[in-house]
Amino acid sequence: MTARRLRASLKGWGGVGAMAVALAVTALFALLLPLSSARGEGTAGIGGQGVARGTQAKAGSCTDGTAQDKSPAPSGDESGDTIAAIKERGYLSVGVDQNSYRWGYRDPNSTKKSSDLEGFDIDLAREIAKEILGSPTAVRFHAIPTNQRVPAIQNGQVDMVVRTMTITCDRLKDVAFSDPYFVTGQQVLAPKASDIKGYDKSLAEQRICTASGSTAHDKLAADQKAGRLASSADISTTVPNQLDCLVRLQLGQVDAVVTDGALAASQAAQDPTVELKGNTFTTEYYGVAMKRGPEDLVRRVNQVLVDYVKSGGWQASYDKWLSPTLGADSPSSKPPTT
């Protein structure tokens, strides 16, 4: 997939710097949206080609991104204490992003009085709320930084996180995951004029930004330790939210960003001076993260995902939000059949 295909111009944003300012302002008062306004108010080698497809793995044979041992609940099965508590409360509490363009974000150019959260992940969260509670608006969104996704689940701040979160064996020790709902891979983002070619020796002596607590940072640290990434590459710059890396790149504080290709493509669409460099070099499976222990919510979400794909809802959301940056052809991004 070429950088040209992955990039799309974004008119009227005035650069991601303006977007970041707008989002920072809204973040001050929009950490929690009230219910009444819920709607308004696996690893490939370096240089691997594209995004690989995975095979579902079960407990006891964990492979990053595909491990899941909780089968979908039968359609209509609402049994379980966790779901019962959510129903009694009357709303679903979901941790999301509000600054990832086309995934979970607020459009600063919106003509509405209040800019709604929207995007691919937001659509999925609303679908889960609709299937469990009967209404896509029965959801309260919490804006959560990348490095706070796991703590937010563990301390009960949210019922689940739907926030471009990659399933890994290490994370499965701390949280439970649904089956995958999206497939992508790590990729390098850098200025068009840069000599960086991709995830290769051209990263030597370059300053690379990643989000703290991200699989991108873990990958770079592991590869540098193993000698697969130049020891002169500076990977010390980490930020709480991934968009902050793009701001650092624009300010000249770093030379490259490493993140999921799906997110990098959206960032390239926001800034015409940057582009994706080289191919994806990992396989990342996004999952809905939930608390470990009770399995009824995980199984219910798995069934929602099955139905969401079969009904065409997944494809409709992809076409609306992601095709402008990832292209109209979605098979490589669609989750494995569960």
Short mmCIF file of C-alpha atoms in Angstrom, two decimals:
data_model
loop_
_atom_site.label_atom_id
_atom_site.label_comp_id
_atom_site.label_asym_id
_atom_site.label_seq_id
_atom_site.Cartn_x
_atom_site.Cartn_y
_atom_site.Cartn_z
CA MET A 1 0.00 0.00 0.00
CA THR A 2 1.61 3.27 -1.10
CA ALA A 3 1.88 6.41 0.98
CA ARG A 4 -0.08 8.26 -1.70
CA ARG A 5 -2.98 5.89 -1.31
CA LEU A 6 -2.87 6.10 2.46
CA ARG A 7 -2.84 9.87 2.56
CA ALA A 8 -5.77 12.15 1.93
CA SER A 9 -5.88 15.93 2.18
CA LEU A 10 -7.93 17.46 4.98
CA LYS A 11 -9.31 20.86 4.10
CA GLY A 12 -10.12 23.46 6.68
CA TRP A 13 -8.17 22.04 9.64
CA GLY A 14 -5.34 24.53 9.41
CA GLY A 15 -2.84 21.85 10.37
CA VAL A 16 -2.83 19.46 13.27
CA GLY A 17 -1.53 22.17 15.57
CA ALA A 18 -4.92 23.91 15.40
CA MET A 19 -6.63 20.61 15.96
CA ALA A 20 -4.48 19.88 19.00
CA VAL A 21 -5.35 23.29 20.50
CA ALA A 22 -9.07 22.74 19.92
CA LEU A 23 -8.90 19.29 21.43
CA ALA A 24 -6.95 20.50 24.43
CA VAL A 25 -9.68 23.06 25.14
CA THR A 26 -12.50 20.55 24.86
CA ALA A 27 -10.57 18.09 27.02
CA LEU A 28 -10.78 20.50 29.94
CA PHE A 29 -14.54 20.13 30.22
CA ALA A 30 -15.37 17.02 28.26
CA LEU A 31 -13.63 14.26 30.20
CA LEU A 32 -17.01 12.77 30.95
CA LEU A 33 -20.02 13.32 28.77
CA PRO A 34 -23.33 13.11 30.64
CA LEU A 35 -25.83 10.50 29.61
CA SER A 36 -28.33 13.13 28.52
CA SER A 37 -25.80 14.30 25.91
CA ALA A 38 -24.27 10.98 24.95
CA ARG A 39 -25.04 11.71 21.36
CA GLY A 40 -25.06 15.46 21.23
CA GLU A 41 -24.57 16.30 24.69
CA GLY A 42 1.94 -11.27 15.89
CA THR A 43 5.13 -9.91 14.69
CA ALA A 44 6.60 -9.68 11.21
CA GLY A 45 10.24 -9.04 10.43
CA ILE A 46 11.67 -5.64 9.57
CA GLY A 47 10.62 -4.67 6.08
CA GLY A 48 7.70 -7.10 6.01
CA GLN A 49 5.11 -6.45 3.33
CA GLY A 50 1.76 -5.02 4.33
CA VAL A 51 -0.39 -6.32 7.15
CA ALA A 52 -0.35 -10.04 7.76
CA ARG A 53 -3.47 -12.02 8.58
CA GLY A 54 -3.60 -14.14 11.72
CA THR A 55 -5.16 -17.38 12.90
CA GLN A 56 -7.26 -17.42 16.04
CA ALA A 57 -5.29 -18.75 19.01
CA LYS A 58 -6.76 -20.19 22.20
CA ALA A 59 -5.67 -20.20 25.83
CA GLY A 60 -2.39 -21.99 26.40
CA SER A 61 -0.98 -20.95 23.02
CA CYS A 62 -0.87 -17.19 23.36
CA THR A 63 0.38 -15.28 20.37
CA ASP A 64 0.29 -11.50 20.49
CA GLY A 65 -2.87 -10.11 18.99
CA THR A 66 -4.91 -13.25 18.46
CA ALA A 67 -5.17 -14.82 21.92
CA GLN A 68 -8.74 -15.13 23.12
CA ASP A 69 -10.38 -18.04 24.91
CA LYS A 70 -13.86 -16.63 25.56
CA SER A 71 -16.27 -17.69 22.84
CA PRO A 72 -19.15 -15.42 21.82
CA ALA A 73 -22.31 -15.75 23.88
CA PRO A 74 -25.40 -16.99 22.02
CA SER A 75 -27.33 -14.13 20.41
CA GLY A 76 -29.66 -12.58 22.95
CA ASP A 77 -27.88 -14.12 25.96
CA GLU A 78 -27.89 -11.40 28.64
CA SER A 79 -26.98 -13.58 31.61
CA GLY A 80 -24.19 -12.61 34.01
CA ASP A 81 -23.61 -10.26 36.92
CA THR A 82 -21.57 -7.71 34.97
CA ILE A 83 -24.21 -7.18 32.30
CA ALA A 84 -26.94 -7.16 34.96
CA ALA A 85 -25.12 -4.34 36.80
CA ILE A 86 -24.75 -2.32 33.58
CA LYS A 87 -28.44 -2.75 32.81
CA GLU A 88 -29.43 -1.68 36.30
CA ARG A 89 -27.21 1.41 36.01
CA GLY A 90 -28.72 2.24 32.63
CA TYR A 91 -25.63 3.16 30.67
CA LEU A 92 -22.31 1.78 29.43
CA SER A 93 -19.11 3.49 30.60
CA VAL A 94 -16.48 3.48 27.84
CA GLY A 95 -12.91 4.79 27.70
CA VAL A 96 -12.12 6.34 24.32
CA ASP A 97 -9.78 8.76 22.57
CA GLN A 98 -10.89 12.22 21.56
CA ASN A 99 -7.89 13.29 19.50
CA SER A 100 -7.38 10.46 16.98
CA TYR A 101 -8.74 11.71 13.67
CA ARG A 102 -11.41 9.37 12.24
CA TRP A 103 -11.14 6.97 15.21
CA GLY A 104 -12.29 9.00 18.20
CA TYR A 105 -12.22 12.79 17.85
CA ARG A 106 -14.14 16.05 17.89
CA ASP A 107 -14.37 18.00 14.65
CA PRO A 108 -13.39 21.61 15.44
CA ASN A 109 -15.17 22.68 12.23
CA SER A 110 -18.47 21.17 13.34
CA THR A 111 -21.45 23.51 12.95
CA LYS A 112 -23.20 21.89 15.91
CA LYS A 113 -23.41 23.74 19.22
CA SER A 114 -21.44 20.94 20.85
CA SER A 115 -19.00 18.88 18.84
CA ASP A 116 -19.88 15.20 19.28
CA LEU A 117 -17.30 12.50 19.62
CA GLU A 118 -17.23 10.57 16.38
CA GLY A 119 -15.17 8.02 14.49
CA PHE A 120 -14.72 4.30 13.92
CA ASP A 121 -14.16 3.41 17.60
CA ILE A 122 -17.07 5.62 18.67
CA ASP A 123 -19.37 3.79 16.24
CA LEU A 124 -18.34 0.47 17.77
CA ALA A 125 -18.91 1.70 21.33
CA ARG A 126 -22.39 2.88 20.39
CA GLU A 127 -23.11 -0.46 18.72
CA ILE A 128 -22.18 -2.31 21.92
CA ALA A 129 -24.42 0.01 23.95
CA LYS A 130 -27.29 -0.53 21.52
CA GLU A 131 -27.02 -4.32 21.73
CA ILE A 132 -26.73 -4.45 25.52
CA LEU A 133 -29.01 -1.56 26.53
CA GLY A 134 -31.20 -1.06 23.48
CA SER A 135 -29.93 2.41 22.59
CA PRO A 136 -26.71 3.69 20.97
CA THR A 137 -26.94 6.79 23.17
CA ALA A 138 -26.92 4.82 26.45
CA VAL A 139 -23.20 5.37 26.84
CA ARG A 140 -20.94 7.71 28.78
CA PHE A 141 -17.56 8.40 27.22
CA HIS A 142 -14.39 9.00 29.22
CA ALA A 143 -11.42 10.55 27.40
CA ILE A 144 -8.42 8.45 28.48
CA PRO A 145 -4.73 8.92 27.53
CA THR A 146 -2.91 6.02 25.88
CA ASN A 147 -0.93 5.20 29.01
CA GLN A 148 -4.04 5.16 31.25
CA ARG A 149 -6.10 2.59 29.35
CA VAL A 150 -5.24 -0.39 31.57
CA PRO A 151 -5.52 1.49 34.91
CA ALA A 152 -8.91 2.89 33.91
CA ILE A 153 -10.22 -0.66 33.49
CA GLN A 154 -8.57 -2.07 36.58
CA ASN A 155 -9.83 0.67 38.91
CA GLY A 156 -13.37 0.47 37.58
CA GLN A 157 -13.43 3.93 36.01
CA VAL A 158 -14.87 2.37 32.85
CA ASP A 159 -16.57 -0.88 31.84
CA MET A 160 -14.40 -1.14 28.75
CA VAL A 161 -11.90 0.67 26.57
CA VAL A 162 -12.52 1.06 22.83
CA ARG A 163 -9.43 3.00 21.85
CA THR A 164 -7.23 1.47 19.12
CA MET A 165 -5.84 -0.86 21.78
CA THR A 166 -3.66 -3.71 20.57
CA ILE A 167 -4.17 -7.17 22.07
CA THR A 168 -0.91 -8.57 23.47
CA CYS A 169 -0.07 -11.49 25.71
CA ASP A 170 1.44 -9.13 28.29
CA ARG A 171 -1.71 -7.01 28.42
CA LEU A 172 -3.85 -10.13 28.80
CA LYS A 173 -2.26 -10.51 32.23
CA ASP A 174 -3.89 -7.22 33.27
CA VAL A 175 -7.12 -6.97 31.28
CA ALA A 176 -9.46 -9.18 29.27
CA PHE A 177 -9.91 -8.60 25.55
CA SER A 178 -12.68 -9.24 23.08
CA ASP A 179 -11.90 -10.96 19.82
CA PRO A 180 -10.12 -8.62 17.36
CA TYR A 181 -12.16 -5.97 15.57
CA PHE A 182 -9.41 -4.42 13.42
CA VAL A 183 -6.05 -5.43 11.95
CA THR A 184 -3.19 -3.02 11.29
CA GLY A 185 0.60 -2.84 11.84
CA GLN A 186 3.34 -0.53 13.09
CA GLN A 187 4.69 1.98 10.58
CA VAL A 188 7.04 4.97 10.42
CA LEU A 189 5.79 8.51 9.86
CA ALA A 190 8.30 11.22 8.91
CA PRO A 191 8.57 14.44 6.88
CA LYS A 192 8.44 13.98 3.14
CA ALA A 193 11.86 15.61 2.82
CA SER A 194 13.41 13.20 5.33
CA ASP A 195 16.00 10.62 4.29
CA ILE A 196 14.22 8.05 6.45
CA LYS A 197 13.07 5.15 4.25
CA GLY A 198 11.15 3.03 6.75
CA TYR A 199 11.84 0.76 9.70
CA ASP A 200 15.43 0.07 8.72
CA LYS A 201 18.99 1.35 9.07
CA SER A 202 17.87 4.83 7.95
CA LEU A 203 16.59 5.32 11.52
CA ALA A 204 20.16 5.40 12.83
CA GLU A 205 20.88 8.63 14.73
CA GLN A 206 17.24 9.69 14.36
CA ARG A 207 14.98 10.85 17.21
CA ILE A 208 11.85 8.70 17.31
CA CYS A 209 8.65 9.49 19.21
CA THR A 210 6.15 6.91 20.52
CA ALA A 211 3.26 6.97 22.98
CA SER A 212 4.17 5.72 26.45
CA GLY A 213 2.62 2.36 27.20
CA SER A 214 2.20 1.64 23.49
CA THR A 215 3.17 -1.49 21.58
CA ALA A 216 5.25 0.76 19.31
CA HIS A 217 7.53 1.78 22.18
CA ASP A 218 7.79 -1.81 23.41
CA LYS A 219 8.74 -2.97 19.91
CA LEU A 220 11.44 -0.33 19.48
CA ALA A 221 12.94 -1.03 22.90
CA ALA A 222 13.01 -4.79 22.28
CA ASP A 223 14.49 -4.43 18.80
CA GLN A 224 17.16 -2.03 19.98
CA LYS A 225 18.15 -4.41 22.78
CA ALA A 226 18.30 -7.30 20.30
CA GLY A 227 20.32 -5.32 17.76
CA ARG A 228 17.52 -5.14 15.18
CA LEU A 229 17.29 -1.35 15.56
CA ALA A 230 20.38 0.86 15.40
CA SER A 231 21.73 1.61 18.87
CA SER A 232 22.17 5.25 17.81
CA ALA A 233 18.43 5.68 17.29
CA ASP A 234 17.05 7.84 20.10
CA ILE A 235 13.77 6.33 21.33
CA SER A 236 13.64 8.27 24.61
CA THR A 237 10.83 10.60 23.58
CA THR A 238 7.46 9.28 24.77
CA VAL A 239 4.17 11.15 25.18
CA PRO A 240 0.86 10.38 26.95
CA ASN A 241 -1.23 10.71 23.76
CA GLN A 242 -0.16 9.61 20.31
CA LEU A 243 -1.17 12.85 18.59
CA ASP A 244 1.45 14.63 20.70
CA CYS A 245 4.11 12.82 18.66
CA LEU A 246 2.91 14.50 15.49
CA VAL A 247 3.07 17.88 17.20
CA ARG A 248 6.66 17.09 18.31
CA LEU A 249 7.46 16.13 14.71
CA GLN A 250 6.05 19.41 13.39
CA LEU A 251 8.05 21.39 15.93
CA GLY A 252 11.26 19.64 14.87
CA GLN A 253 11.75 18.06 18.27
CA VAL A 254 11.82 14.54 16.77
CA ASP A 255 12.65 13.14 13.34
CA ALA A 256 10.09 10.34 13.09
CA VAL A 257 7.03 8.83 14.71
CA VAL A 258 6.29 5.13 15.05
CA THR A 259 2.69 4.11 15.60
CA ASP A 260 -0.04 1.90 14.14
CA GLY A 261 -0.27 2.40 10.38
CA ALA A 262 -4.01 3.09 10.62
CA LEU A 263 -3.37 5.99 13.00
CA ALA A 264 -0.32 7.20 11.06
CA ALA A 265 -2.39 7.37 7.87
CA SER A 266 -4.91 9.63 9.59
CA GLN A 267 -2.11 11.86 10.86
CA ALA A 268 -0.62 12.08 7.37
CA ALA A 269 -4.04 13.21 6.17
CA GLN A 270 -3.91 16.07 8.68
CA ASP A 271 -0.47 17.31 7.66
CA PRO A 272 0.57 17.35 3.97
CA THR A 273 4.25 17.75 4.89
CA VAL A 274 4.55 14.22 6.35
CA GLU A 275 4.10 10.75 4.91
CA LEU A 276 4.27 7.07 5.76
CA LYS A 277 7.73 5.60 5.21
CA GLY A 278 8.13 1.98 4.17
CA ASN A 279 5.75 -0.86 4.97
CA THR A 280 4.18 -2.06 8.18
CA PHE A 281 6.60 -4.19 10.22
CA THR A 282 4.28 -5.82 12.79
CA THR A 283 0.76 -7.18 12.90
CA GLU A 284 -1.53 -5.44 15.40
CA TYR A 285 -5.00 -6.64 16.39
CA TYR A 286 -7.26 -4.11 18.09
CA GLY A 287 -9.60 -5.47 20.76
CA VAL A 288 -12.15 -4.13 23.22
CA ALA A 289 -10.47 -4.24 26.65
CA MET A 290 -12.44 -5.14 29.81
CA LYS A 291 -11.78 -6.18 33.40
CA ARG A 292 -10.43 -9.66 34.03
CA GLY A 293 -12.59 -12.12 35.95
CA PRO A 294 -16.29 -12.21 34.99
CA GLU A 295 -16.62 -13.40 31.41
CA ASP A 296 -20.23 -12.50 30.60
CA LEU A 297 -19.40 -9.03 29.24
CA VAL A 298 -16.49 -10.31 27.15
CA ARG A 299 -18.66 -13.02 25.60
CA ARG A 300 -21.46 -10.54 24.92
CA VAL A 301 -19.09 -8.12 23.22
CA ASN A 302 -17.69 -10.97 21.13
CA GLN A 303 -21.20 -11.73 19.88
CA VAL A 304 -21.77 -8.05 19.11
CA LEU A 305 -18.60 -8.08 16.99
CA VAL A 306 -19.75 -11.18 15.09
CA ASP A 307 -23.12 -9.59 14.37
CA TYR A 308 -21.57 -6.20 13.56
CA VAL A 309 -19.41 -7.71 10.82
CA LYS A 310 -22.16 -9.96 9.43
CA SER A 311 -24.73 -7.16 9.30
CA GLY A 312 -22.46 -4.87 7.32
CA GLY A 313 -22.18 -2.36 10.18
CA TRP A 314 -18.41 -2.77 10.43
CA GLN A 315 -17.99 -2.16 6.70
CA ALA A 316 -20.31 0.86 6.73
CA SER A 317 -18.29 2.43 9.54
CA TYR A 318 -15.03 1.67 7.73
CA ASP A 319 -16.35 3.26 4.54
CA LYS A 320 -17.47 6.38 6.39
CA TRP A 321 -14.43 7.01 8.56
CA LEU A 322 -11.38 5.09 7.34
CA SER A 323 -11.61 4.65 3.57
CA PRO A 324 -10.50 8.28 2.94
CA THR A 325 -7.14 7.51 4.56
CA LEU A 326 -6.76 3.73 4.21
CA GLY A 327 -8.44 3.28 0.84
CA ALA A 328 -11.74 1.68 -0.16
CA ASP A 329 -10.32 -1.87 -0.06
CA SER A 330 -10.75 -3.11 3.54
CA PRO A 331 -10.08 -6.90 3.60
CA SER A 332 -6.63 -6.59 5.18
CA SER A 333 -8.12 -4.56 8.04
CA LYS A 334 -11.20 -6.69 8.68
CA PRO A 335 -10.88 -8.92 11.76
CA PRO A 336 -10.37 -12.69 11.42
CA THR A 337 -13.54 -14.76 11.38
CA THR A 338 -14.41 -15.74 14.93
#
